[in-house]
PDB file of N, CA and C in Angstrom:
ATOM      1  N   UNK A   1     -23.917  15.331 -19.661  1.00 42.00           N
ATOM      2  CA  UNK A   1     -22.827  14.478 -20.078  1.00 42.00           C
ATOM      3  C   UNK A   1     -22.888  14.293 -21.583  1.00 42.00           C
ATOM      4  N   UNK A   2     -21.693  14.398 -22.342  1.00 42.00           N
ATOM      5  CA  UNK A   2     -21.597  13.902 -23.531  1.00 42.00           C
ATOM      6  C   UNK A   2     -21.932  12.275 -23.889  1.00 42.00           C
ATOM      7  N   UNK A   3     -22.486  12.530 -25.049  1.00 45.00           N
ATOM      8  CA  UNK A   3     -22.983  10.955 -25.829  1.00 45.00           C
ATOM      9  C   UNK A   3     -21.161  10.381 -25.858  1.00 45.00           C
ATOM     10  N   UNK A   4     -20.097  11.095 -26.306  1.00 48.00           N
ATOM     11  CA  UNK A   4     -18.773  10.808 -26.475  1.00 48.00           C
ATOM     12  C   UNK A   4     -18.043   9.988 -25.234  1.00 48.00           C
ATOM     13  N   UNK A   5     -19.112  10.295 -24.225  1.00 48.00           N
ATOM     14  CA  UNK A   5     -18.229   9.665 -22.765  1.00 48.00           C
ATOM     15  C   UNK A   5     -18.945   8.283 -23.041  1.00 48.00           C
ATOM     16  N   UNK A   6     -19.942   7.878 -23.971  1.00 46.00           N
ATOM     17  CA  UNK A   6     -20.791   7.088 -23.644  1.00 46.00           C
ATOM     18  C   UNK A   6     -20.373   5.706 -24.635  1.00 46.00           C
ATOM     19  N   UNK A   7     -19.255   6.616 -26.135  1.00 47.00           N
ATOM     20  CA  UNK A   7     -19.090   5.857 -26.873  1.00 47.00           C
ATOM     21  C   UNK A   7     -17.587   5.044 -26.661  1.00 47.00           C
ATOM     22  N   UNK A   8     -17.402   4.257 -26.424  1.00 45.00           N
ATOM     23  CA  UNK A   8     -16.032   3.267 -25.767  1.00 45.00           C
ATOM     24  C   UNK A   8     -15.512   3.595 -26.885  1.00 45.00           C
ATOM     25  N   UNK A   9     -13.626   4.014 -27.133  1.00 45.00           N
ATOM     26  CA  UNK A   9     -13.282   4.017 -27.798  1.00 45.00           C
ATOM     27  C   UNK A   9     -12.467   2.326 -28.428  1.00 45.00           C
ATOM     28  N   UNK A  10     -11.916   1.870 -27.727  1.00 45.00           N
ATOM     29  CA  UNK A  10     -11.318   1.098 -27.772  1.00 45.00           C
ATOM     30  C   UNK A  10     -11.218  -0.181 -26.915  1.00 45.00           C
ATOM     31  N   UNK A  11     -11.354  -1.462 -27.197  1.00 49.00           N
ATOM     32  CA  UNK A  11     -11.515  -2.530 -26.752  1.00 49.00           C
ATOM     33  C   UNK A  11     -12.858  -2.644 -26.318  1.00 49.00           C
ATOM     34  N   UNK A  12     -13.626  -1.807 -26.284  1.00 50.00           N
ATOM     35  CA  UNK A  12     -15.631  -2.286 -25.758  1.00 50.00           C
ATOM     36  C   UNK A  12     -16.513  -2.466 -26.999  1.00 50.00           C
ATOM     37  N   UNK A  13     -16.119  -3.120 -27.745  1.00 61.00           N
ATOM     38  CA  UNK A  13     -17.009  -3.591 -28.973  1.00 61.00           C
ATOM     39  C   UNK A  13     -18.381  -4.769 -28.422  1.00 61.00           C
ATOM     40  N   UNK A  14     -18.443  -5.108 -27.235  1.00 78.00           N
ATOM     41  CA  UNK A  14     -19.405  -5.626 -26.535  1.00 78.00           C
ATOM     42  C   UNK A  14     -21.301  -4.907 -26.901  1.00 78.00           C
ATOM     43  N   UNK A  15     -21.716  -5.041 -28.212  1.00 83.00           N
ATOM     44  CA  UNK A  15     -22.841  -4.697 -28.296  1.00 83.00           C
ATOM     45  C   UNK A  15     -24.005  -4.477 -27.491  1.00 83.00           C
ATOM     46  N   UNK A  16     -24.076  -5.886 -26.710  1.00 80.00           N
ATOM     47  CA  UNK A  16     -25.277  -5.856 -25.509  1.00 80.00           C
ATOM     48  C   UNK A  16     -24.615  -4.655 -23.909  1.00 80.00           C
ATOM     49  N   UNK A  17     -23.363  -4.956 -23.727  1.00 81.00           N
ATOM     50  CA  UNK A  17     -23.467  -4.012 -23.190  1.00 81.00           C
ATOM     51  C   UNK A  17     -23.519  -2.404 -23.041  1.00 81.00           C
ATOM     52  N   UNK A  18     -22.847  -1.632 -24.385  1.00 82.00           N
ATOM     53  CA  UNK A  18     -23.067  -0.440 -24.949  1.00 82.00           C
ATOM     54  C   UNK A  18     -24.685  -0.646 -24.993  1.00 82.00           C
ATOM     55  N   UNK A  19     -25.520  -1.211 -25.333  1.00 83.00           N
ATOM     56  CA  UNK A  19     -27.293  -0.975 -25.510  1.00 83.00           C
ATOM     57  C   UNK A  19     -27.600  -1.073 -24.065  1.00 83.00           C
ATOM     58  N   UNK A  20     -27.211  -1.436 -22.723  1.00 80.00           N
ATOM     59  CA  UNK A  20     -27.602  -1.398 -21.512  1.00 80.00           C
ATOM     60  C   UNK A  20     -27.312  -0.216 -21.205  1.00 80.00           C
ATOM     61  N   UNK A  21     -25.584   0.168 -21.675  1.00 83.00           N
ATOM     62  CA  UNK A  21     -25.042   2.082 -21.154  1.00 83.00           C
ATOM     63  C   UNK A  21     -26.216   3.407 -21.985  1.00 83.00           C
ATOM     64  N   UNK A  22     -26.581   2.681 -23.068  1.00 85.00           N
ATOM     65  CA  UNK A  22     -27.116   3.636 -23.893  1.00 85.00           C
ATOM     66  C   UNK A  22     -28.687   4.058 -23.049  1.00 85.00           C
ATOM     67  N   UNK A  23     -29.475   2.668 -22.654  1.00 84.00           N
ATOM     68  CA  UNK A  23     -30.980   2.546 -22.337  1.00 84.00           C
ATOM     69  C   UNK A  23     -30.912   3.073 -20.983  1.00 84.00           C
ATOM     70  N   UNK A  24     -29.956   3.292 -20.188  1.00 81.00           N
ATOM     71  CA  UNK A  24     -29.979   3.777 -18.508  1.00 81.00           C
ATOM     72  C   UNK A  24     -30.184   4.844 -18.851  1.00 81.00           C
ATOM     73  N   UNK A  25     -31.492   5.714 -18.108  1.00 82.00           N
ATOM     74  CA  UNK A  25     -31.658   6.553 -18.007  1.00 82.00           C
ATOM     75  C   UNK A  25     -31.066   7.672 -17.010  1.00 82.00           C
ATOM     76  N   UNK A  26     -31.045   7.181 -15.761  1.00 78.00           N
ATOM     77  CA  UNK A  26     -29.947   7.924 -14.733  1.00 78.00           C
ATOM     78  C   UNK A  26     -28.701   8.303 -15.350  1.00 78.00           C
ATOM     79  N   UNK A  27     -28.386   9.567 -14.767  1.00 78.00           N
ATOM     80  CA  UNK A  27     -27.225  10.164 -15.588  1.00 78.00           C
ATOM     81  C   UNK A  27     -26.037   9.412 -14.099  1.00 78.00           C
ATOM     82  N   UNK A  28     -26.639   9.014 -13.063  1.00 79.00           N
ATOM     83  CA  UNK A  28     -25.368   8.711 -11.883  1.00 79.00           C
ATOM     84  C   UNK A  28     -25.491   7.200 -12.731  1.00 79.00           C
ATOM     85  N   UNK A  29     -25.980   6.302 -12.786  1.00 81.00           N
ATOM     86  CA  UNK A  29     -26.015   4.882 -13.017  1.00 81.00           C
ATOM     87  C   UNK A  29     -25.252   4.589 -14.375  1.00 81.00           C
ATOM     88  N   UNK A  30     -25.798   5.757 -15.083  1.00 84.00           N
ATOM     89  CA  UNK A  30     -25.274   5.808 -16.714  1.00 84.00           C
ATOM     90  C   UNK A  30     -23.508   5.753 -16.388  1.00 84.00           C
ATOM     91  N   UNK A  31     -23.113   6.948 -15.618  1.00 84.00           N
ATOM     92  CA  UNK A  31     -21.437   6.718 -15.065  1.00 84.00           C
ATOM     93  C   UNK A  31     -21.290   5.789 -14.679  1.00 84.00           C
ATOM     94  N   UNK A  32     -21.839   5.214 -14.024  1.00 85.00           N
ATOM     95  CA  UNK A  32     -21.432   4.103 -12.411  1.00 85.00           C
ATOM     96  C   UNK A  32     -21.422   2.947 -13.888  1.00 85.00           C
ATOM     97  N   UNK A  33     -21.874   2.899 -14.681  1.00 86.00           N
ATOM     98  CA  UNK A  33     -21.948   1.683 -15.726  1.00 86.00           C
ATOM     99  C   UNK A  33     -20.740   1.583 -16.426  1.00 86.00           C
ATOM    100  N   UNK A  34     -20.341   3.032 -16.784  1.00 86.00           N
ATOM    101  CA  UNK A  34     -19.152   3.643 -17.809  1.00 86.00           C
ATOM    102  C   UNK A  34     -18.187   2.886 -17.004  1.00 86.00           C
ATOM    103  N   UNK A  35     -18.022   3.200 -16.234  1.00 87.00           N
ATOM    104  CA  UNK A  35     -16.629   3.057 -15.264  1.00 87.00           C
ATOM    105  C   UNK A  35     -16.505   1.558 -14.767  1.00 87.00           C
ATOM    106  N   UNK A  36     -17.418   0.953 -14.279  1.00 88.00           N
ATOM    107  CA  UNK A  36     -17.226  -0.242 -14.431  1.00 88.00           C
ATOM    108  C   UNK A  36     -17.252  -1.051 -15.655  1.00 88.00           C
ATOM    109  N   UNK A  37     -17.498  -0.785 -16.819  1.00 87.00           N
ATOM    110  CA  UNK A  37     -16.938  -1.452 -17.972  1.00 87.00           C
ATOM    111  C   UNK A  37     -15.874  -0.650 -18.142  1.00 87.00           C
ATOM    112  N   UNK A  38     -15.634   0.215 -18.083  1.00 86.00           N
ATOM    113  CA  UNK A  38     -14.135   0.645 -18.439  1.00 86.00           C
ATOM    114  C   UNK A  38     -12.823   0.297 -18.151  1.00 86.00           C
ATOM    115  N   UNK A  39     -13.454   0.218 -16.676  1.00 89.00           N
ATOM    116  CA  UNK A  39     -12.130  -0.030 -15.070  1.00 89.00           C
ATOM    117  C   UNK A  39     -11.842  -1.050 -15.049  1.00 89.00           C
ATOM    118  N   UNK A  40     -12.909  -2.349 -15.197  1.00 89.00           N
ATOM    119  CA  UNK A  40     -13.179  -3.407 -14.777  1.00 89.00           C
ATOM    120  C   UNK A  40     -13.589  -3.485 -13.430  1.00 89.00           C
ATOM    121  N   UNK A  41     -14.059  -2.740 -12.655  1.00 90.00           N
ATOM    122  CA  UNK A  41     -14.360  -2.603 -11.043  1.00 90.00           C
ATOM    123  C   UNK A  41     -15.486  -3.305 -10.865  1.00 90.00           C
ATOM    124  N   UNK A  42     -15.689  -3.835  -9.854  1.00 88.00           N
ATOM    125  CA  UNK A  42     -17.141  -4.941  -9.282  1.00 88.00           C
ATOM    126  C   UNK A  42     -18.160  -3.456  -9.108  1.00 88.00           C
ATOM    127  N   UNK A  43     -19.444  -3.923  -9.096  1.00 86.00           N
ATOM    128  CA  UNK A  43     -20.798  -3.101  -8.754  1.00 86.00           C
ATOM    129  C   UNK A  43     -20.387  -2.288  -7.293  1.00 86.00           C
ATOM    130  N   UNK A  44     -20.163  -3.371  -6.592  1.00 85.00           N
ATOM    131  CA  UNK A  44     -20.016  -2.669  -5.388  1.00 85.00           C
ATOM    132  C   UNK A  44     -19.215  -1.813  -4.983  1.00 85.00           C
ATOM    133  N   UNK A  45     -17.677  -2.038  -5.422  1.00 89.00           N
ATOM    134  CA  UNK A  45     -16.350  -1.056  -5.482  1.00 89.00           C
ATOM    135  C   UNK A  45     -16.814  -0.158  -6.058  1.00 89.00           C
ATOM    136  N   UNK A  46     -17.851   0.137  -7.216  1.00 87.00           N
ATOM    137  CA  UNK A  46     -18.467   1.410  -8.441  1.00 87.00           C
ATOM    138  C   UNK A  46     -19.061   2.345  -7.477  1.00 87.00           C
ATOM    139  N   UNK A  47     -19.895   1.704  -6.502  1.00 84.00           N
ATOM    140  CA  UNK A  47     -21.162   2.682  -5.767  1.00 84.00           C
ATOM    141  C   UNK A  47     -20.388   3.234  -4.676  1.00 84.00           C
ATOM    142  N   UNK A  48     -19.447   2.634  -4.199  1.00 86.00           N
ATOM    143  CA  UNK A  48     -18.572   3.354  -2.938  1.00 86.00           C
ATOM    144  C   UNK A  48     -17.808   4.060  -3.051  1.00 86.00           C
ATOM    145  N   UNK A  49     -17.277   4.611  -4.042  1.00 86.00           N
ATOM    146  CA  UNK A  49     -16.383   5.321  -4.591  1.00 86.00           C
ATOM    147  C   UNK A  49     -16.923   6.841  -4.187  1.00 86.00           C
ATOM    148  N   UNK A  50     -15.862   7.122  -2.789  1.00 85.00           N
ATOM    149  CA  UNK A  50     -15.976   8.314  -2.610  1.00 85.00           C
ATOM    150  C   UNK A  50     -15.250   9.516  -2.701  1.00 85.00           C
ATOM    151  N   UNK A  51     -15.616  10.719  -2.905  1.00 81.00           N
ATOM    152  CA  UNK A  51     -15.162  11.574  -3.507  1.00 81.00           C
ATOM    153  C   UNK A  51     -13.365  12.309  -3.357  1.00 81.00           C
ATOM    154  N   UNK A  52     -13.128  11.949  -2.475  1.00 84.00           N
ATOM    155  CA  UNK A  52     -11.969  12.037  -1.652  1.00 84.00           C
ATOM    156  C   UNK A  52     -11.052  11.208  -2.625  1.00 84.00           C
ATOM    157  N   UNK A  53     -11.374   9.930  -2.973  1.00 86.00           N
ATOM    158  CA  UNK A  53     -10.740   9.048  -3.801  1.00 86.00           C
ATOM    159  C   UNK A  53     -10.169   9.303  -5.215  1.00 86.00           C
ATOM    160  N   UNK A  54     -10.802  10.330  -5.895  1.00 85.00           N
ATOM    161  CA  UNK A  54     -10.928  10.652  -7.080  1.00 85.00           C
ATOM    162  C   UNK A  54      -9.714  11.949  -7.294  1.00 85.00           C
ATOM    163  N   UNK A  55      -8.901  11.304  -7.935  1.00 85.00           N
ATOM    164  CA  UNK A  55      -7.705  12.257  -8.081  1.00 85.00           C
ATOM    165  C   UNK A  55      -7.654  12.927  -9.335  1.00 85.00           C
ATOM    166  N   UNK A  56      -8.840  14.265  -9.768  1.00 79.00           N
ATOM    167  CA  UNK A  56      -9.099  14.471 -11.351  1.00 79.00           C
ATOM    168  C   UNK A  56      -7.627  15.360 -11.962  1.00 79.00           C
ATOM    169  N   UNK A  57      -6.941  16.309 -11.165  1.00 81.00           N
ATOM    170  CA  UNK A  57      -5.305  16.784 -11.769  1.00 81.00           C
ATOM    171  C   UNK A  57      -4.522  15.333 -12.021  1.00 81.00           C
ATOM    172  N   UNK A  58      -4.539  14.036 -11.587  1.00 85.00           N
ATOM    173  CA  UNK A  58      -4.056  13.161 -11.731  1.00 85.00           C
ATOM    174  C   UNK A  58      -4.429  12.022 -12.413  1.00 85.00           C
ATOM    175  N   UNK A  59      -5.915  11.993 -12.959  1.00 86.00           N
ATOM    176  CA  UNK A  59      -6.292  11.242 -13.587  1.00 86.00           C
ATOM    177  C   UNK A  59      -6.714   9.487 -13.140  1.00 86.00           C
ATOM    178  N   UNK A  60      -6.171   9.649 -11.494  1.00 91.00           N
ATOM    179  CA  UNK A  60      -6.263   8.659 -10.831  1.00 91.00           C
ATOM    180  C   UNK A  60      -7.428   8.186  -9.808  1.00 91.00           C
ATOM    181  N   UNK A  61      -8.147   7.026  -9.507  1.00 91.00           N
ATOM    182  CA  UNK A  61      -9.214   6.530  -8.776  1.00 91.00           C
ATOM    183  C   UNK A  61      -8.478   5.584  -8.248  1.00 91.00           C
ATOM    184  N   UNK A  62      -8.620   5.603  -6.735  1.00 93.00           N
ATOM    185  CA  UNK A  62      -7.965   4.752  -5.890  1.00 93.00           C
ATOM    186  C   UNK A  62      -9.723   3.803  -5.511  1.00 93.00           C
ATOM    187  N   UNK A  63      -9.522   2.890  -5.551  1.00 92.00           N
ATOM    188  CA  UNK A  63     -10.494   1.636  -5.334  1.00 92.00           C
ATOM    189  C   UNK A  63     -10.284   0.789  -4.224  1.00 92.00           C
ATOM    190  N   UNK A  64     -11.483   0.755  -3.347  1.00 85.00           N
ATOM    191  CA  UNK A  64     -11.090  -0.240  -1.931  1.00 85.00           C
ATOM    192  C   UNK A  64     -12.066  -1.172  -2.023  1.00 85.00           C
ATOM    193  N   UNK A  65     -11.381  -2.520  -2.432  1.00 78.00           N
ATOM    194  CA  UNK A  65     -11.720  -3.672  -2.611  1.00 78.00           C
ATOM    195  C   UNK A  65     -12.137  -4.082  -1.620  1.00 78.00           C
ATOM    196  N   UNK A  66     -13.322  -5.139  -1.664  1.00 76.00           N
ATOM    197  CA  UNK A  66     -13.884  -6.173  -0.732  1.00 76.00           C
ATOM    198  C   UNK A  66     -13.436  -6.656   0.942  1.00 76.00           C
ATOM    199  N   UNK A  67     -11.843  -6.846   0.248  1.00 82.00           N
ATOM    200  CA  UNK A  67     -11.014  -7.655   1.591  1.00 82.00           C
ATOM    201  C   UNK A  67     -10.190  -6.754   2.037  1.00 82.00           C
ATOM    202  N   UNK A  68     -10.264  -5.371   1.781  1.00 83.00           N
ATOM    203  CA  UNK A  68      -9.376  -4.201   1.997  1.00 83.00           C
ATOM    204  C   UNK A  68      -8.373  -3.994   1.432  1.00 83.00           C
ATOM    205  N   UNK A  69      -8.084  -4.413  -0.074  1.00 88.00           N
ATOM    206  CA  UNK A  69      -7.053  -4.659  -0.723  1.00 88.00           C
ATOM    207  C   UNK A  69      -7.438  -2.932  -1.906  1.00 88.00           C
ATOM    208  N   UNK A  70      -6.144  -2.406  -1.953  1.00 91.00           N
ATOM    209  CA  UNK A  70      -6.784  -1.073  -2.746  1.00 91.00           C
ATOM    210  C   UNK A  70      -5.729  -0.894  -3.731  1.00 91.00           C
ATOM    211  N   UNK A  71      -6.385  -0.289  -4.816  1.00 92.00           N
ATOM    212  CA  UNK A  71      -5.439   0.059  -6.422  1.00 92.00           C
ATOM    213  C   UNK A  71      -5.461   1.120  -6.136  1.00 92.00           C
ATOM    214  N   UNK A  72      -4.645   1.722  -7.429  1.00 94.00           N
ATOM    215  CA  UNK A  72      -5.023   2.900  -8.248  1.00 94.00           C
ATOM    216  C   UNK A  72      -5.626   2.817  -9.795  1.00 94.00           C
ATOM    217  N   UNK A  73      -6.239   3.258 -10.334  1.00 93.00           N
ATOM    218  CA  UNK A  73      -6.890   2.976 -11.303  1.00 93.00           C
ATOM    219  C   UNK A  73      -6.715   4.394 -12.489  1.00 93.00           C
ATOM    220  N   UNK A  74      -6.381   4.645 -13.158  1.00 92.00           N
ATOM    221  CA  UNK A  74      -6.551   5.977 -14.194  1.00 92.00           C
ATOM    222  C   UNK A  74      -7.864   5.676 -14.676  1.00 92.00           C
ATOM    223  N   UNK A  75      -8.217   6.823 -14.876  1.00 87.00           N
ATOM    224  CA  UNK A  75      -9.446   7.538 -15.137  1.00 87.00           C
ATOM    225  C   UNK A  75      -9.393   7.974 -16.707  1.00 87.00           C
ATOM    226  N   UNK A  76     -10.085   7.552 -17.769  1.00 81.00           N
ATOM    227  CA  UNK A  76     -10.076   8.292 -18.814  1.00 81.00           C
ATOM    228  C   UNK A  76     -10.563   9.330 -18.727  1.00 81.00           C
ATOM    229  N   UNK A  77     -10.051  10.417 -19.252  1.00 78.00           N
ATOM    230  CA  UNK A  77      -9.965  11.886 -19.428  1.00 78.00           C
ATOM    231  C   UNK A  77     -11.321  12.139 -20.091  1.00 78.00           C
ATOM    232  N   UNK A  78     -12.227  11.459 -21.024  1.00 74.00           N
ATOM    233  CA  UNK A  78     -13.716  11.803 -20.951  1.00 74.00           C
ATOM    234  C   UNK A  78     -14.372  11.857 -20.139  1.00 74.00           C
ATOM    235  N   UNK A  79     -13.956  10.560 -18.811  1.00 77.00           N
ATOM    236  CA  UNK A  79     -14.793  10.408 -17.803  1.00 77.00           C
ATOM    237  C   UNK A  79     -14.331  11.317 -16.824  1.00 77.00           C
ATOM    238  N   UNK A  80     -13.377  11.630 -16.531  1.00 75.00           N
ATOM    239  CA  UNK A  80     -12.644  12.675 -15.508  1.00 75.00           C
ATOM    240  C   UNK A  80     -13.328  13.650 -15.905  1.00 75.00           C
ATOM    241  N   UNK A  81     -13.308  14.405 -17.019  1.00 70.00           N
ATOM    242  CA  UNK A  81     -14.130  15.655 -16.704  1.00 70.00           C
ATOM    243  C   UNK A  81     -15.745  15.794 -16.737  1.00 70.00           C
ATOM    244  N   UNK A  82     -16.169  14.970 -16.943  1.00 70.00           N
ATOM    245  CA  UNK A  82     -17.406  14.582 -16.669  1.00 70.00           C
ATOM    246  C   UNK A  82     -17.882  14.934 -15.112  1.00 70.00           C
ATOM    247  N   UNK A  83     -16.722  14.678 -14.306  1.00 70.00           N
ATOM    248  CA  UNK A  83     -17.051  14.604 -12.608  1.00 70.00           C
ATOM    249  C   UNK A  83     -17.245  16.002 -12.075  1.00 70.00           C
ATOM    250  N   UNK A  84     -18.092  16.055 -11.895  1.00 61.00           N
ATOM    251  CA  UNK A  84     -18.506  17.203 -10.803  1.00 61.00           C
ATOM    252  C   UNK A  84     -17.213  17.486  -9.703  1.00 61.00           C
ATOM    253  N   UNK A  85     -17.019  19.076 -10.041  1.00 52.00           N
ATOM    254  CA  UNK A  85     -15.860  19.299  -8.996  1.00 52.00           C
ATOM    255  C   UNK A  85     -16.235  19.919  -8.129  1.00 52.00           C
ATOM    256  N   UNK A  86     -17.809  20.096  -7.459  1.00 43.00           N
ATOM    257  CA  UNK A  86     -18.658  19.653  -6.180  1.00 43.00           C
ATOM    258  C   UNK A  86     -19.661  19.075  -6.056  1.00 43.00           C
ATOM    259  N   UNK A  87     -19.582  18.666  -4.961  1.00 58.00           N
ATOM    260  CA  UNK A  87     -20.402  17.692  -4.806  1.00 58.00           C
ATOM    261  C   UNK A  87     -21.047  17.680  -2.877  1.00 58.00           C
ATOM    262  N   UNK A  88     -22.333  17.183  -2.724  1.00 61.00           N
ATOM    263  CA  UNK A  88     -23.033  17.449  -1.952  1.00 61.00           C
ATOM    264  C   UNK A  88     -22.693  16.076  -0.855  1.00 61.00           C
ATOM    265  N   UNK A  89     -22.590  15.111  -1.243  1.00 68.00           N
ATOM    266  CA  UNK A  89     -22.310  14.442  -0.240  1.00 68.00           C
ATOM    267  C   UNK A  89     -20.344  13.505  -0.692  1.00 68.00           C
ATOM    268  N   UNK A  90     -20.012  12.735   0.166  1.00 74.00           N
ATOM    269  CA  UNK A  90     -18.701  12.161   0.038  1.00 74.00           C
ATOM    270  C   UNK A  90     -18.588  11.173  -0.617  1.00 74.00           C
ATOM    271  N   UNK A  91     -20.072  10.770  -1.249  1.00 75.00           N
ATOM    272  CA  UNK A  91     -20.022   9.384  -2.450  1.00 75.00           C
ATOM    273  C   UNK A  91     -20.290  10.166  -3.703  1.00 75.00           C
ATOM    274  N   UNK A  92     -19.401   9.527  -4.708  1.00 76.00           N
ATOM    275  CA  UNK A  92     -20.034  10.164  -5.722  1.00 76.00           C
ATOM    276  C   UNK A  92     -21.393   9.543  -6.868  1.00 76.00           C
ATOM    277  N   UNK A  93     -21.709   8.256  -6.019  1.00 74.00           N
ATOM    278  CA  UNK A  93     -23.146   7.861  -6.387  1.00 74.00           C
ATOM    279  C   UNK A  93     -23.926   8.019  -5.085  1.00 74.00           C
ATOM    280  N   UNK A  94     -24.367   8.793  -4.671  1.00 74.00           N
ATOM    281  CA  UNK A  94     -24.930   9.600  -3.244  1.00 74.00           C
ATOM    282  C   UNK A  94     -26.606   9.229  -3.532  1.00 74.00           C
ATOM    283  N   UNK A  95     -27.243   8.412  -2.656  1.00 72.00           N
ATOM    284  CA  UNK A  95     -28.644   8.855  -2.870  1.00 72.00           C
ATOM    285  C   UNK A  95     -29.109   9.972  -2.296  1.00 72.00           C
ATOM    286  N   UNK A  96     -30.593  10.192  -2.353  1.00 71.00           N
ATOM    287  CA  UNK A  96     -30.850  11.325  -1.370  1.00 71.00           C
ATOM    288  C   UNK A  96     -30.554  11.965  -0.186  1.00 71.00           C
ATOM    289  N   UNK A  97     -30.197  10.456   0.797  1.00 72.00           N
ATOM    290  CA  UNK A  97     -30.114  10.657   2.129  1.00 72.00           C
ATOM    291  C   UNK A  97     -28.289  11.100   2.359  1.00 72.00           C
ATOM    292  N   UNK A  98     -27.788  10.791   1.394  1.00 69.00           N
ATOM    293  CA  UNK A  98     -26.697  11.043   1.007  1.00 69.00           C
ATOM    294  C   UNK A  98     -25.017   9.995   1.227  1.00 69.00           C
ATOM    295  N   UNK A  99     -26.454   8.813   1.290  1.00 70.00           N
ATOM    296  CA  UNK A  99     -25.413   7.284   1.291  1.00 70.00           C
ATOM    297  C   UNK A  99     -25.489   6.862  -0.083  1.00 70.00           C
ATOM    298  N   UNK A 100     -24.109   5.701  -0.005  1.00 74.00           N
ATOM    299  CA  UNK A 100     -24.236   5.593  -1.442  1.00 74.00           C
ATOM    300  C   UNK A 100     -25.233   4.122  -1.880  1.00 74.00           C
ATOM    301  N   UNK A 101     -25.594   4.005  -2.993  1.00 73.00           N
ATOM    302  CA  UNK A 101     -26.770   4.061  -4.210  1.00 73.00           C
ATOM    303  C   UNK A 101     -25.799   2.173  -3.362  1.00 73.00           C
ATOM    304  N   UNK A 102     -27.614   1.686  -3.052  1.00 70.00           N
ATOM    305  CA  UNK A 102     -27.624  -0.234  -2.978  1.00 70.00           C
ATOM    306  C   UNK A 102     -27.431  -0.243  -4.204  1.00 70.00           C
ATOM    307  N   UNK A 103     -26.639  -1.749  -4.364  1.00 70.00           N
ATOM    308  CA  UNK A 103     -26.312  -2.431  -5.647  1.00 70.00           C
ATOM    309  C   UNK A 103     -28.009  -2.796  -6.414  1.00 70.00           C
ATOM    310  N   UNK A 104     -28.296  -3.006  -5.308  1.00 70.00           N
ATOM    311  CA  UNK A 104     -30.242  -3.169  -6.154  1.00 70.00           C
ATOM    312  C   UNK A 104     -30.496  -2.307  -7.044  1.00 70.00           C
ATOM    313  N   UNK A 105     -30.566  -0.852  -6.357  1.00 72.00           N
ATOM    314  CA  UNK A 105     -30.748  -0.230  -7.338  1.00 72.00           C
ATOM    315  C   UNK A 105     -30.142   0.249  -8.716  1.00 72.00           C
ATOM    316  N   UNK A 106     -28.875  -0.184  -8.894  1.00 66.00           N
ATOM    317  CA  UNK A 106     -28.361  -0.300 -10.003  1.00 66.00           C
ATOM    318  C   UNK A 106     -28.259  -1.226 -11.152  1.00 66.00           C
ATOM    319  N   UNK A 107     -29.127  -2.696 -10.118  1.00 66.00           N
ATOM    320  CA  UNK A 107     -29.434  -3.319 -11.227  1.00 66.00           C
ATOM    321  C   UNK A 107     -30.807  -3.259 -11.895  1.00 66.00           C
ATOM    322  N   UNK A 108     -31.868  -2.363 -10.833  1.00 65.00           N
ATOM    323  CA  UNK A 108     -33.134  -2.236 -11.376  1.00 65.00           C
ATOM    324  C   UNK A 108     -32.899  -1.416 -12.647  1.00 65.00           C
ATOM    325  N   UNK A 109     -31.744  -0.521 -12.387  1.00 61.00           N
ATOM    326  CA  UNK A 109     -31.429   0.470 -13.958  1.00 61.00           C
ATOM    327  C   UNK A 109     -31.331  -0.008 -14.836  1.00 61.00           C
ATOM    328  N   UNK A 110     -30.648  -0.584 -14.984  1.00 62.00           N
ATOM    329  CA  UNK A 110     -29.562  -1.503 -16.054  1.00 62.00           C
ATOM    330  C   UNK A 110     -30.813  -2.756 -16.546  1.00 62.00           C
ATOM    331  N   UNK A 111     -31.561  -3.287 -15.892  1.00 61.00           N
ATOM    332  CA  UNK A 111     -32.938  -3.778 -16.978  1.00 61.00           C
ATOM    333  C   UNK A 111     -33.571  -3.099 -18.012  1.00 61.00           C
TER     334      UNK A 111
END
């Protein structure tokens, strides 16, 4: 991934959080961070986001909220091509077993 996907162009002048995107070492957590400061999306809507959802010719991420309530969301075009156009399991924060990534572990990153 480019350092460029990493640098917010506009409206993320938020210092402490650019030094949390910068210090994650995971390249999945490092995204899953991007996109929720970008999107504004909760932790949990970030990690469920499965691949099916992700509309990259369209630039669009459809998001299924908490209470079953769902957007569409555009995708900045740094982060869109960033995405793997395969992928091994149907989340695109997949752990090993190939479910998607507990919110735990995304906050153990992000320390």
């Amino acid at each position: 991934m480019t350092s460029s996907l990493f640098t917010p162009k506009t409206g993320l002048g938020n210092p402490e959080i650019q030094c949390i995107i910068r210090r994650c070492e995971h390249p999945q957590f490092k995204l899953a961070l991007v996109l929720m400061y970008q999107l504004g999306i909760r932790p949990s809507e970030c990690l469920r986001i499965e691949v099916q959802h992700i509309q990259i010719n369209t630039g669009l991420l459809t998001i299924k909220g908490p209470k079953g309530n769902i957007r569409q969301l555009p995708i900045p075009l740094s982060i869109a091509q960033q995405i793997p156009k395969l992928f091994e399991s149907s989340y695109l924060f997949a752990n090993q077993k190939g479910t998607f990534y507990h919110l735990r572990s995304l906050q153990l990153e992000a320390k």
